[in-house]
Every structure is written in structure tokens, then in C-alpha cells.
mmCIF file of C-alpha atoms and ligand atoms in Angstrom:
data_model
loop_
_atom_site.group_PDB
_atom_site.id
_atom_site.type_symbol
_atom_site.label_atom_id
_atom_site.label_comp_id
_atom_site.label_asym_id
_atom_site.label_seq_id
_atom_site.Cartn_x
_atom_site.Cartn_y
_atom_site.Cartn_z
ATOM 1 C CA MET U 1 11.644 61.125 51.555
ATOM 2 C CA ARG U 2 13.781 61.537 48.451
ATOM 3 C CA ARG U 3 14.779 58.702 46.125
ATOM 4 C CA PHE U 4 18.156 57.061 46.348
ATOM 5 C CA LEU U 5 20.275 55.359 43.700
ATOM 6 C CA CYS U 6 22.982 52.757 44.170
ATOM 7 C CA PRO U 7 26.337 54.594 43.902
ATOM 8 C CA ASN U 8 27.704 51.607 41.961
ATOM 9 C CA CYS U 9 24.998 50.666 39.421
ATOM 10 C CA ASN U 10 22.412 53.489 39.692
ATOM 11 C CA ASN U 11 19.623 51.044 40.470
ATOM 12 C CA GLN U 12 17.017 52.478 42.797
ATOM 13 C CA ILE U 13 17.641 51.607 46.428
ATOM 14 C CA HIS U 14 15.496 52.269 49.468
ATOM 15 C CA PHE U 15 16.207 54.172 52.634
ATOM 16 C CA ASP U 16 16.502 50.995 54.722
ATOM 17 C CA ASN U 17 18.718 49.036 52.287
ATOM 18 C CA ASN U 18 22.153 47.948 53.437
ATOM 19 C CA GLN U 19 22.832 46.231 50.149
ATOM 20 C CA CYS U 20 21.914 46.877 46.513
ATOM 21 C CA VAL U 21 19.564 44.113 45.355
ATOM 22 C CA SER U 22 20.758 44.598 41.778
ATOM 23 C CA CYS U 23 24.587 44.594 41.943
ATOM 24 C CA GLY U 24 25.065 43.286 45.491
ATOM 25 C CA SER U 25 27.158 46.276 46.659
ATOM 26 C CA VAL U 26 27.285 46.703 50.419
ATOM 27 C CA LEU U 27 25.925 50.137 51.297
ATOM 28 C CA GLY U 28 25.825 52.576 54.171
ATOM 29 C CA TYR U 29 23.959 55.843 54.586
ATOM 30 C CA ARG U 30 25.624 59.032 55.699
ATOM 31 C CA PRO U 31 22.913 61.045 57.442
ATOM 32 C CA LEU U 32 24.530 64.492 57.476
ATOM 33 C CA GLN U 33 25.485 64.256 53.802
ATOM 34 C CA ASP U 34 22.192 62.559 52.890
ATOM 35 C CA GLN U 35 23.902 60.028 50.660
ATOM 36 C CA PHE U 36 24.553 56.314 50.296
ATOM 37 C CA VAL U 37 28.167 55.197 49.952
ATOM 38 C CA LEU U 38 29.819 51.908 48.973
ATOM 39 C CA LEU U 39 31.405 50.001 51.827
ATOM 40 C CA ASN U 40 34.371 47.698 51.550
ATOM 41 C CA GLY U 41 33.882 44.627 53.645
ATOM 42 C CA GLU U 42 32.066 45.071 56.891
ATOM 43 C CA PHE U 43 33.569 48.040 58.585
ATOM 44 C CA GLY U 44 33.864 51.106 56.477
ATOM 45 C CA GLU U 45 33.478 53.135 53.349
ATOM 46 C CA ALA U 46 36.111 52.474 50.652
ATOM 47 C CA GLY U 47 39.098 54.781 51.176
ATOM 48 C CA SER U 48 37.799 56.641 54.210
ATOM 49 C CA ALA U 49 37.499 56.378 57.943
ATOM 50 C CA SER U 50 33.703 56.009 57.959
ATOM 51 C CA ARG U 51 32.432 53.259 60.147
ATOM 52 C CA THR U 52 29.158 51.425 60.145
ATOM 53 C CA CYS U 53 26.881 51.797 63.150
ATOM 54 C CA VAL U 54 27.527 49.094 65.723
ATOM 55 C CA ASN U 55 23.811 48.228 65.548
ATOM 56 C CA ARG U 56 24.146 47.158 61.912
ATOM 57 C CA ASP U 57 24.370 43.432 62.619
ATOM 58 C CA LEU U 58 21.944 43.555 65.497
ATOM 59 C CA ILE U 59 19.006 45.397 63.930
ATOM 60 C CA ASN U 60 20.094 46.199 60.338
ATOM 61 C CA CYS U 61 20.848 49.849 61.033
ATOM 62 C CA ASN U 62 22.358 50.993 57.715
ATOM 63 C CA TRP U 63 23.625 54.381 58.913
ATOM 64 C CA LEU U 64 27.281 55.302 59.230
ATOM 65 C CA CYS U 65 28.899 56.947 62.235
ATOM 66 C CA GLU U 66 29.678 60.598 61.666
ATOM 67 C CA HIS U 67 33.179 61.657 60.695
ATOM 68 C CA GLY U 68 35.086 62.667 63.796
ATOM 69 C CA SER U 69 32.532 61.191 66.152
ATOM 70 C CA GLN U 70 33.946 59.039 68.931
ATOM 71 C CA SER U 71 30.752 57.054 69.128
ATOM 72 C CA LYS U 72 30.346 53.579 67.658
ATOM 73 C CA LEU U 73 26.714 54.433 67.048
ATOM 74 C CA CYS U 74 25.184 56.449 64.231
ATOM 75 C CA LEU U 75 23.536 59.817 64.830
ATOM 76 C CA SER U 76 20.130 58.199 65.327
ATOM 77 C CA CYS U 77 21.135 55.204 67.451
ATOM 78 C CA LEU U 78 23.319 57.244 69.786
ATOM 79 C CA HIS U 79 20.251 59.146 70.936
ATOM 80 C CA THR U 80 18.811 55.868 72.266
ATOM 81 C CA ARG U 81 19.842 55.357 75.877
ATOM 82 C CA LYS U 82 17.824 52.323 76.900
ATOM 83 C CA ILE U 83 16.910 49.289 74.829
ATOM 84 C CA PRO U 84 15.192 45.988 75.669
ATOM 85 C CA ASP U 85 16.979 42.702 76.307
ATOM 86 C CA THR U 86 18.393 41.918 72.845
ATOM 87 C CA SER U 87 18.805 38.209 73.613
ATOM 88 C CA ASP U 88 15.011 38.025 73.339
ATOM 89 C CA ASN U 89 14.489 37.780 69.569
ATOM 90 C CA GLU U 90 11.014 39.256 69.541
ATOM 91 C CA LYS U 91 12.038 42.211 71.689
ATOM 92 C CA ARG U 92 15.049 42.808 69.455
ATOM 93 C CA ARG U 93 12.842 42.753 66.352
ATOM 94 C CA ARG U 94 10.427 45.252 67.891
ATOM 95 C CA TRP U 95 13.264 47.537 68.926
ATOM 96 C CA GLY U 96 14.668 47.279 65.370
ATOM 97 C CA ARG U 97 11.344 48.356 63.868
ATOM 98 C CA LEU U 98 11.257 51.350 66.196
ATOM 99 C CA GLU U 99 14.802 52.346 65.241
ATOM 100 C CA ARG U 100 13.835 52.085 61.575
ATOM 101 C CA ALA U 101 11.007 54.573 62.144
ATOM 102 C CA LYS U 102 13.314 56.725 64.278
ATOM 103 C CA ARG U 103 15.853 57.029 61.455
ATOM 104 C CA ARG U 104 13.072 58.541 59.354
ATOM 105 C CA LEU U 105 12.437 61.004 62.156
ATOM 106 C CA PHE U 106 16.127 61.931 62.263
ATOM 107 C CA TYR U 107 16.231 62.235 58.474
ATOM 108 C CA ALA U 108 13.557 64.943 58.788
ATOM 109 C CA LEU U 109 15.146 66.650 61.815
ATOM 110 C CA ILE U 110 18.373 66.952 59.827
ATOM 111 C CA LYS U 111 16.567 68.257 56.737
ATOM 112 C CA PHE U 112 14.747 70.829 58.865
ATOM 113 C CA ASP U 113 18.078 71.928 60.444
ATOM 114 C CA LEU U 114 16.595 71.356 63.878
ATOM 115 C CA PRO U 115 19.146 71.232 66.695
ATOM 116 C CA LEU U 116 20.668 67.815 67.502
ATOM 117 C CA ALA U 117 23.921 66.669 69.024
ATOM 118 C CA VAL U 118 26.274 64.453 66.958
ATOM 119 C CA GLU U 119 27.738 63.017 70.148
ATOM 120 C CA ARG U 120 25.720 61.634 73.016
ATOM 121 C CA ASP U 121 24.708 64.548 75.203
ATOM 122 C CA ASN U 122 23.965 63.551 78.773
ATOM 123 C CA SER U 123 23.167 67.048 79.960
ATOM 124 C CA GLU U 124 19.862 67.776 81.672
ATOM 125 C CA GLY U 125 16.970 67.909 79.222
ATOM 126 C CA SER U 126 18.928 66.613 76.210
ATOM 127 C CA LEU U 127 17.045 64.565 73.625
ATOM 128 C CA HIS U 128 17.195 60.823 74.222
ATOM 129 C CA PHE U 129 15.057 57.746 73.785
ATOM 130 C CA GLU U 130 14.129 54.765 75.909
ATOM 131 C CA LEU U 131 12.645 51.984 73.794
ATOM 132 C CA LEU U 132 11.476 49.384 76.271
ATOM 133 C CA GLY U 133 8.912 46.625 76.733
ATOM 134 C CA ASN U 134 6.608 45.733 79.618
ATOM 135 C CA GLU U 135 8.224 43.471 82.173
ATOM 136 C CA SER U 136 6.587 40.654 84.063
ATOM 137 C CA HIS U 137 7.762 40.092 87.604
ATOM 138 C CA PRO U 138 7.870 36.625 89.170
ATOM 139 C CA ASN U 139 5.078 37.695 91.538
ATOM 140 C CA GLY U 140 2.783 37.988 88.521
ATOM 141 C CA ASN U 141 2.721 41.807 88.406
ATOM 142 C CA GLU U 142 3.560 43.558 85.192
ATOM 143 C CA LYS U 143 5.624 46.740 85.019
ATOM 144 C CA ARG U 144 4.102 48.663 82.133
ATOM 145 C CA VAL U 145 6.068 51.088 79.983
ATOM 146 C CA MET U 146 4.150 54.282 79.195
ATOM 147 C CA THR U 147 4.833 55.980 75.885
ATOM 148 C CA GLY U 148 5.499 59.667 76.483
ATOM 149 C CA HIS U 149 7.953 62.512 76.947
ATOM 150 C CA TYR U 150 9.581 63.961 80.023
ATOM 151 C CA ASN U 151 12.356 66.567 80.015
ATOM 152 C CA GLY U 152 14.042 65.365 76.794
ATOM 153 C CA ARG U 153 13.445 61.671 77.429
ATOM 154 C CA ILE U 154 11.130 60.018 74.933
ATOM 155 C CA THR U 155 9.851 56.637 76.026
ATOM 156 C CA ILE U 156 8.153 54.334 73.566
ATOM 157 C CA ASN U 157 6.716 50.956 74.461
ATOM 158 C CA ILE U 158 8.222 48.507 71.961
ATOM 159 C CA ASP U 159 4.944 46.532 71.920
ATOM 160 C CA GLU U 160 3.725 49.270 69.571
ATOM 161 C CA ALA U 161 6.023 47.734 66.952
ATOM 162 C CA ASP U 162 3.804 44.650 66.889
ATOM 163 C CA ASP U 163 1.159 45.266 64.211
ATOM 164 C CA ALA U 164 -1.592 43.362 66.026
ATOM 165 C CA ILE U 165 -0.997 45.168 69.333
ATOM 166 C CA ARG U 166 -0.772 48.583 67.690
ATOM 167 C CA GLU U 167 -3.979 47.957 65.743
ATOM 168 C CA LYS U 168 -5.721 46.844 68.935
ATOM 169 C CA ASN U 169 -4.604 50.036 70.684
ATOM 170 C CA ARG U 170 -5.690 52.120 67.700
ATOM 171 C CA THR U 171 -9.177 50.608 67.720
ATOM 172 C CA ALA U 172 -9.543 50.853 71.503
ATOM 173 C CA LEU U 173 -8.646 54.554 71.388
ATOM 174 C CA GLY U 174 -10.804 55.260 68.325
ATOM 175 C CA GLU U 175 -7.881 56.671 66.365
ATOM 176 C CA PRO U 176 -8.005 56.787 62.548
ATOM 177 C CA TYR U 177 -4.205 56.603 62.300
ATOM 178 C CA ARG U 178 -1.550 55.065 64.517
ATOM 179 C CA ALA U 179 2.002 54.430 63.299
ATOM 180 C CA LEU U 180 5.493 54.227 64.757
ATOM 181 C CA ILE U 181 6.660 57.251 62.769
ATOM 182 C CA GLY U 182 3.623 59.105 64.104
ATOM 183 C CA HIS U 183 4.660 58.340 67.693
ATOM 184 C CA PHE U 184 8.151 59.674 67.072
ATOM 185 C CA ARG U 185 6.935 62.813 65.318
ATOM 186 C CA HIS U 186 4.469 63.495 68.129
ATOM 187 C CA GLU U 187 6.801 62.835 71.054
ATOM 188 C CA VAL U 188 9.711 64.808 69.622
ATOM 189 C CA ALA U 189 7.367 67.805 69.399
ATOM 190 C CA HIS U 190 7.248 67.904 73.207
ATOM 191 C CA TYR U 191 11.049 68.029 73.269
ATOM 192 C CA TYR U 192 11.146 70.929 70.798
ATOM 193 C CA TRP U 193 8.375 72.701 72.708
ATOM 194 C CA ASP U 194 10.668 72.673 75.758
ATOM 195 C CA ARG U 195 13.619 73.766 73.679
ATOM 196 C CA LEU U 196 12.153 76.358 71.311
ATOM 197 C CA ILE U 197 9.093 77.728 73.137
ATOM 198 C CA ALA U 198 9.296 77.315 76.934
ATOM 199 C CA GLY U 199 10.564 80.507 78.544
ATOM 200 C CA LYS U 200 10.957 82.251 75.158
ATOM 201 C CA ASP U 201 9.126 85.321 73.819
ATOM 202 C CA VAL U 202 7.275 83.132 71.341
ATOM 203 C CA ILE U 203 5.300 81.559 74.179
ATOM 204 C CA SER U 204 2.573 84.221 74.087
ATOM 205 C CA ALA U 205 1.992 83.625 70.356
ATOM 206 C CA CYS U 206 1.949 79.897 71.115
ATOM 207 C CA ARG U 207 -0.710 80.387 73.820
ATOM 208 C CA ALA U 208 -2.795 82.535 71.483
ATOM 209 C CA CYS U 209 -2.697 79.722 68.945
ATOM 210 C CA PHE U 210 -2.961 76.545 71.030
ATOM 211 C CA GLY U 211 -4.321 77.792 74.376
ATOM 212 C CA ASP U 212 -2.708 78.209 77.778
ATOM 213 C CA GLU U 213 -0.559 75.202 78.618
ATOM 214 C CA ARG U 214 -0.483 76.170 82.316
ATOM 215 C CA GLN U 215 -3.846 74.461 82.842
ATOM 216 C CA ASP U 216 -3.439 71.277 84.862
ATOM 217 C CA TYR U 217 -2.118 68.619 82.500
ATOM 218 C CA SER U 218 -3.156 65.482 84.358
ATOM 219 C CA GLN U 219 -6.635 66.867 85.074
ATOM 220 C CA ALA U 220 -7.014 67.771 81.397
ATOM 221 C CA LEU U 221 -6.010 64.297 80.287
ATOM 222 C CA LYS U 222 -8.286 62.656 82.844
ATOM 223 C CA ALA U 223 -11.190 64.772 81.576
ATOM 224 C CA TYR U 224 -10.366 63.906 77.975
ATOM 225 C CA TYR U 225 -10.323 60.170 78.643
ATOM 226 C CA ALA U 226 -13.563 60.423 80.668
ATOM 227 C CA ASN U 227 -15.544 62.638 78.277
ATOM 228 C CA GLY U 228 -13.800 62.493 74.897
ATOM 229 C CA PRO U 229 -13.356 65.542 72.666
ATOM 230 C CA GLY U 230 -15.868 68.394 72.694
ATOM 231 C CA PRO U 231 -18.469 68.872 69.961
ATOM 232 C CA ASP U 232 -17.145 70.213 66.624
ATOM 233 C CA TRP U 233 -13.583 69.500 67.693
ATOM 234 C CA GLN U 234 -12.717 68.893 64.016
ATOM 235 C CA GLN U 235 -12.940 72.641 63.353
ATOM 236 C CA SER U 236 -10.111 73.426 65.730
ATOM 237 C CA TYR U 237 -8.045 70.287 66.221
ATOM 238 C CA VAL U 238 -6.239 68.030 63.798
ATOM 239 C CA SER U 239 -7.090 64.998 65.930
ATOM 240 C CA ALA U 240 -9.404 64.267 68.838
ATOM 241 C CA TYR U 241 -6.415 63.776 71.141
ATOM 242 C CA ALA U 242 -5.127 67.245 70.240
ATOM 243 C CA SER U 243 -8.115 68.662 72.141
ATOM 244 C CA ALA U 244 -6.903 67.101 75.409
ATOM 245 C CA HIS U 245 -4.422 69.866 76.330
ATOM 246 C CA PRO U 246 -2.511 72.664 74.507
ATOM 247 C CA TRP U 247 0.719 70.621 74.718
ATOM 248 C CA GLU U 248 -0.956 67.724 72.944
ATOM 249 C CA ASP U 249 -2.473 70.076 70.386
ATOM 250 C CA PHE U 250 0.976 71.450 69.615
ATOM 251 C CA ALA U 251 2.472 67.937 69.402
ATOM 252 C CA GLU U 252 -0.268 66.637 67.116
ATOM 253 C CA THR U 253 0.024 69.702 64.864
ATOM 254 C CA TRP U 254 3.815 69.416 64.760
ATOM 255 C CA ALA U 255 3.502 65.722 63.824
ATOM 256 C CA HIS U 256 1.143 66.675 60.992
ATOM 257 C CA TYR U 257 3.559 69.275 59.762
ATOM 258 C CA PHE U 258 6.159 66.489 59.538
ATOM 259 C CA HIS U 259 3.629 64.203 57.783
ATOM 260 C CA ILE U 260 2.927 66.957 55.250
ATOM 261 C CA VAL U 261 6.517 67.918 54.465
ATOM 262 C CA GLY U 262 7.711 64.288 54.353
ATOM 263 C CA GLY U 263 4.772 63.302 52.170
ATOM 264 C CA LEU U 264 5.352 66.178 49.763
ATOM 265 C CA GLU U 265 9.033 65.328 49.465
ATOM 266 C CA THR U 266 8.126 61.728 48.603
ATOM 267 C CA ALA U 267 5.444 62.788 46.108
ATOM 268 C CA ARG U 268 7.901 65.083 44.326
ATOM 269 C CA ALA U 269 10.561 62.373 44.264
ATOM 270 C CA TYR U 270 8.201 59.949 42.542
ATOM 271 C CA GLY U 271 6.741 62.470 40.105
ATOM 272 C CA LEU U 272 3.263 62.526 41.689
ATOM 273 C CA ASN U 273 1.782 65.769 40.567
ATOM 274 C CA PRO U 274 -1.901 66.309 41.411
ATOM 275 C CA GLN U 275 -3.564 69.518 40.304
ATOM 276 C CA PRO U 276 -3.025 72.265 42.908
ATOM 277 C CA LEU U 277 -5.975 73.483 44.949
ATOM 278 C CA HIS U 278 -6.277 76.772 43.065
ATOM 279 C CA PRO U 279 -6.191 76.744 39.263
ATOM 280 C CA GLY U 280 -3.058 78.416 37.964
ATOM 281 C CA ALA U 281 -1.082 77.817 41.183
ATOM 282 C CA PRO U 282 2.370 76.270 40.705
ATOM 283 C CA VAL U 283 2.335 72.498 40.400
ATOM 284 C CA LEU U 284 4.076 70.311 42.942
ATOM 285 C CA GLU U 285 7.151 69.658 40.849
ATOM 286 C CA GLN U 286 7.829 73.408 40.915
ATOM 287 C CA LEU U 287 7.949 73.423 44.691
ATOM 288 C CA GLU U 288 11.605 73.402 45.593
ATOM 289 C CA ASP U 289 12.633 71.968 48.927
ATOM 290 C CA PRO U 290 9.523 71.408 51.084
ATOM 291 C CA TYR U 291 11.726 71.555 54.211
ATOM 292 C CA HIS U 292 12.609 75.167 53.413
ATOM 293 C CA VAL U 293 9.615 77.009 51.993
ATOM 294 C CA SER U 294 8.869 80.550 53.112
ATOM 295 C CA ASP U 295 5.065 80.289 53.245
ATOM 296 C CA HIS U 296 3.236 77.347 54.816
ATOM 297 C CA LEU U 297 0.366 77.809 52.337
ATOM 298 C CA GLN U 298 2.699 76.597 49.597
ATOM 299 C CA LEU U 299 2.699 73.270 51.434
ATOM 300 C CA ILE U 300 -1.022 73.140 52.168
ATOM 301 C CA GLN U 301 -2.087 73.936 48.611
ATOM 302 C CA HIS U 302 -0.175 70.905 47.356
ATOM 303 C CA TRP U 303 -0.887 68.654 50.292
ATOM 304 C CA ILE U 304 -4.687 68.725 50.173
ATOM 305 C CA PRO U 305 -5.053 67.578 46.530
ATOM 306 C CA LEU U 306 -2.298 65.037 47.079
ATOM 307 C CA THR U 307 -4.146 63.504 50.042
ATOM 308 C CA VAL U 308 -7.400 63.398 48.056
ATOM 309 C CA ALA U 309 -5.585 61.481 45.309
ATOM 310 C CA MET U 310 -3.774 59.210 47.771
ATOM 311 C CA ASN U 311 -6.979 58.422 49.672
ATOM 312 C CA ALA U 312 -8.606 57.480 46.356
ATOM 313 C CA MET U 313 -5.625 55.232 45.585
ATOM 314 C CA ASN U 314 -5.944 53.463 48.939
ATOM 315 C CA ARG U 315 -9.700 53.062 48.523
ATOM 316 C CA SER U 316 -9.075 51.504 45.133
ATOM 317 C CA MET U 317 -7.108 48.815 46.988
ATOM 318 C CA GLY U 318 -9.662 48.524 49.773
ATOM 319 C CA ILE U 319 -7.365 49.736 52.516
ATOM 320 C CA SER U 320 -7.657 52.528 55.085
ATOM 321 C CA ASP U 321 -7.252 56.103 53.961
ATOM 322 C CA TYR U 322 -3.705 57.351 53.536
ATOM 323 C CA TYR U 323 -4.524 60.594 55.338
ATOM 324 C CA PRO U 324 -7.732 60.270 57.401
ATOM 325 C CA PHE U 325 -7.776 63.913 58.517
ATOM 326 C CA VAL U 326 -9.336 67.203 57.457
ATOM 327 C CA LEU U 327 -7.410 70.468 57.666
ATOM 328 C CA SER U 328 -9.699 73.381 58.619
ATOM 329 C CA PRO U 329 -8.591 77.050 58.356
ATOM 330 C CA GLN U 330 -7.991 77.089 62.125
ATOM 331 C CA ILE U 331 -5.757 74.021 61.916
ATOM 332 C CA SER U 332 -3.937 75.641 59.015
ATOM 333 C CA GLU U 333 -3.168 78.601 61.315
ATOM 334 C CA LYS U 334 -1.712 76.191 63.862
ATOM 335 C CA LEU U 335 0.396 74.582 61.145
ATOM 336 C CA LYS U 336 1.582 78.099 60.274
ATOM 337 C CA PHE U 337 2.770 78.533 63.851
ATOM 338 C CA VAL U 338 4.841 75.320 63.639
ATOM 339 C CA HIS U 339 6.117 76.345 60.208
ATOM 340 C CA ASP U 340 7.186 79.806 61.393
ATOM 341 C CA LEU U 341 8.824 78.342 64.487
ATOM 342 C CA ILE U 342 10.942 76.026 62.338
ATOM 343 C CA VAL U 343 11.788 78.795 59.838
ATOM 344 C CA VAL U 344 13.045 81.057 62.646
ATOM 345 C CA GLN U 345 15.122 78.162 63.943
ATOM 346 C CA GLN U 346 16.539 77.533 60.451
ATOM 347 C CA GLN U 347 17.546 81.171 60.148
ATOM 348 C CA SER U 348 19.295 81.133 63.513
ATOM 349 C CA VAL U 349 21.355 78.012 62.811
ATOM 350 C CA LYS U 350 22.179 78.554 59.145
ATOM 351 C CA VAL U 351 25.834 77.722 59.689
ATOM 352 C CA ALA U 352 25.953 74.682 61.940
ATOM 353 C CA PRO U 353 22.775 73.039 63.234
ATOM 354 C CA PHE U 354 24.718 70.276 64.969
ATOM 355 C CA SER U 355 26.749 70.686 68.063
ATOM 356 C CA ALA U 356 29.668 68.297 68.468
ATOM 357 C CA LYS U 357 30.844 67.885 72.034
HETATM 358 ZN ZN1 LIG S 1 23.883 48.504 42.748
HETATM 359 ZN ZN1 LIG S 2 22.522 53.156 63.950
HETATM 360 ZN ZN1 LIG S 3 1.960 63.973 73.719
#
């Protein structure tokens, strides 16, 4: 993520701020322009028709509705179709934390020029989110919400926004990393697989890289949960779960690609500049826009030394590693596939990545 300055006093502000802590200006973020603007009063940007997202008061969404959009919701919130009962304070807080992570996802999707709709798109297979909690019935049964993707619909159980519950799930599943942003980056990969790979010529290259996704998905998952990952899985898969099925491998790799590009953007913004992997290679500050590089190796050569430095920083504070993963040459090839897929998409939508309906 890049750094932001208050448009009034130039003090640094953060992506989630709706007010400048230094001068008190009320602020809103315009996602398509990637900029913060000053707001007059509660409803809009000074001298323009911009409106704040209707979720601003409810969950502190600081995004503005897009110019010309009929929706009262910002670009991120309008993709959410189902939310929990907001009269329940805890549920509302959990939903708010999920939306905060989701705005970071949308920030990246916009930067990557990946296709999105600026108005709610109810057509079959369109991208949308259901952020819901488990429900207890009077008969004592509990209706559980399963996190996952189906035909454009991404469901996330809002309990994951509770740190203690998420940590418990992480430990039970033996995962080194579990975060809300990670869920969004993973699940949205399934949507883009449907949109950019299914039924397209690129599917054979995808199968060569990740394996044949036509193998039975539920059987594969059952086998994974019964037996765990195969021996030496680290050579081929970025996470143990990636070994469960080619779809999950693609989603985990895609999520890592987002981790890498987002992390590099942040490192550049804050002047972090570890030595590159190969002596003489360009240093990180010379990398232009990590969302638009031609060669994925440009990213990897900066990412690996950055993660070594960041892990050392975390260890110096006695907390878990920043990036508890190892990128093998085979995983790097998979990251190249994701990179090339996004580059081709960027070239095809150079003019207008967003469709307004
Ligand atoms: Zn200010
Ligand atoms: Zn919003
Ligand atoms: Zn998945």
C-alpha cells in the first residue's frame, strides 16, 4: 500500500482514516482516483457531488461513492450482498473488520486493473460477498457458515474477524499464517479463475502448471484432510493446503502474488530497501510500479530479501514471522503463471477496466 498525506495539512494519514488526527479535517477516499479528499460536513466532498458510502457511520467505511454511480455504497461495499444483523454490536464489529480487509483487496484489484463492476451486478457469476455469522436455532442446532467460493459468491464467516477464534482455527489447521486479507485474496482467486481461465485457451497452460482441476474436488479435499500434504510438498506448493487440489493451489499462489506485490508497494512507500538477491541488481526503490512490472522475477528478487529482513524484525520483537513461507523455483514458476495472467488482462483492458451498468 502507498502512503497517504492529508490534503489539508500534509500530515501522514492511514488508509482507514476518516479524519486527519493532526488538523481534524474530515476525509474520504476515492478508490478509482486513489486519493483522499476533504469533505464538508457529513455528506460530500467540498464543491463536488461526491458522496460518502452509506456504511460510513455504521462501520467506519471511509470510501466515497463513485461519480455517476447510482449506488449509496462505495465500490467495495456494493459488492457485499449479505451482511449479519447489524443491531448485534459484536456481529457489526466483525463485519466492519472484514470490510476493512476487503477494501484492501479492492485497492489491489483496482491497481491491477482487474475487471470489476462500479454498479452492483446481479448477473449470473458476478463477484459478490456474503459476510455472515453462524446462527443458533431455538432447537439448539447451529447453522454454520462455511467460508468459500461458488460461482462468483464469496462467503466468509464473520467469526474469523475475532482474533481468538481465528487463532484457534489457525492452530487447529496447523497453518503458519491466517489473516482476513489472506482469506479475501485466496477466495477472489477462485472468482478470477472462473473468469480468466475456465473455458479459455490458457487453461492448458494452467493445467501444466497447477495440475488437472477436473479431478474430483470433494474427494481431493477429503483426502487432504484425512492424510495431510504429501512428503516434500514444500518444493511444489506455497502452502500445505495448496496441495489439496489444483484450484486451491492456484488460489494460494494468487494470494501470495497479492501478498508480494502489496508488500513491495508498502516497502517502497516507507523507504525500506534491503539489498537485492543478486549483487548489482536494481534496488527496490528503482522498481517502478509493482502492480505493472513486465517480469515476475523483478518482484521475487526484491521480495525474498525483504521477507528475510522483515522476519528478522518480527523475531526481534518476539512475534511470529512476517512471511512464514519459502518460495522454491517451482513455486516461482506458478507465481509467473499468475503474473502473466494478470499482465495479459492488463493489456486487454488498458482503456477501461471497470464496467458501469
Ligand atoms: Zn490534516
Ligand atoms: Zn463502503
Ligand atoms: Zn479455496
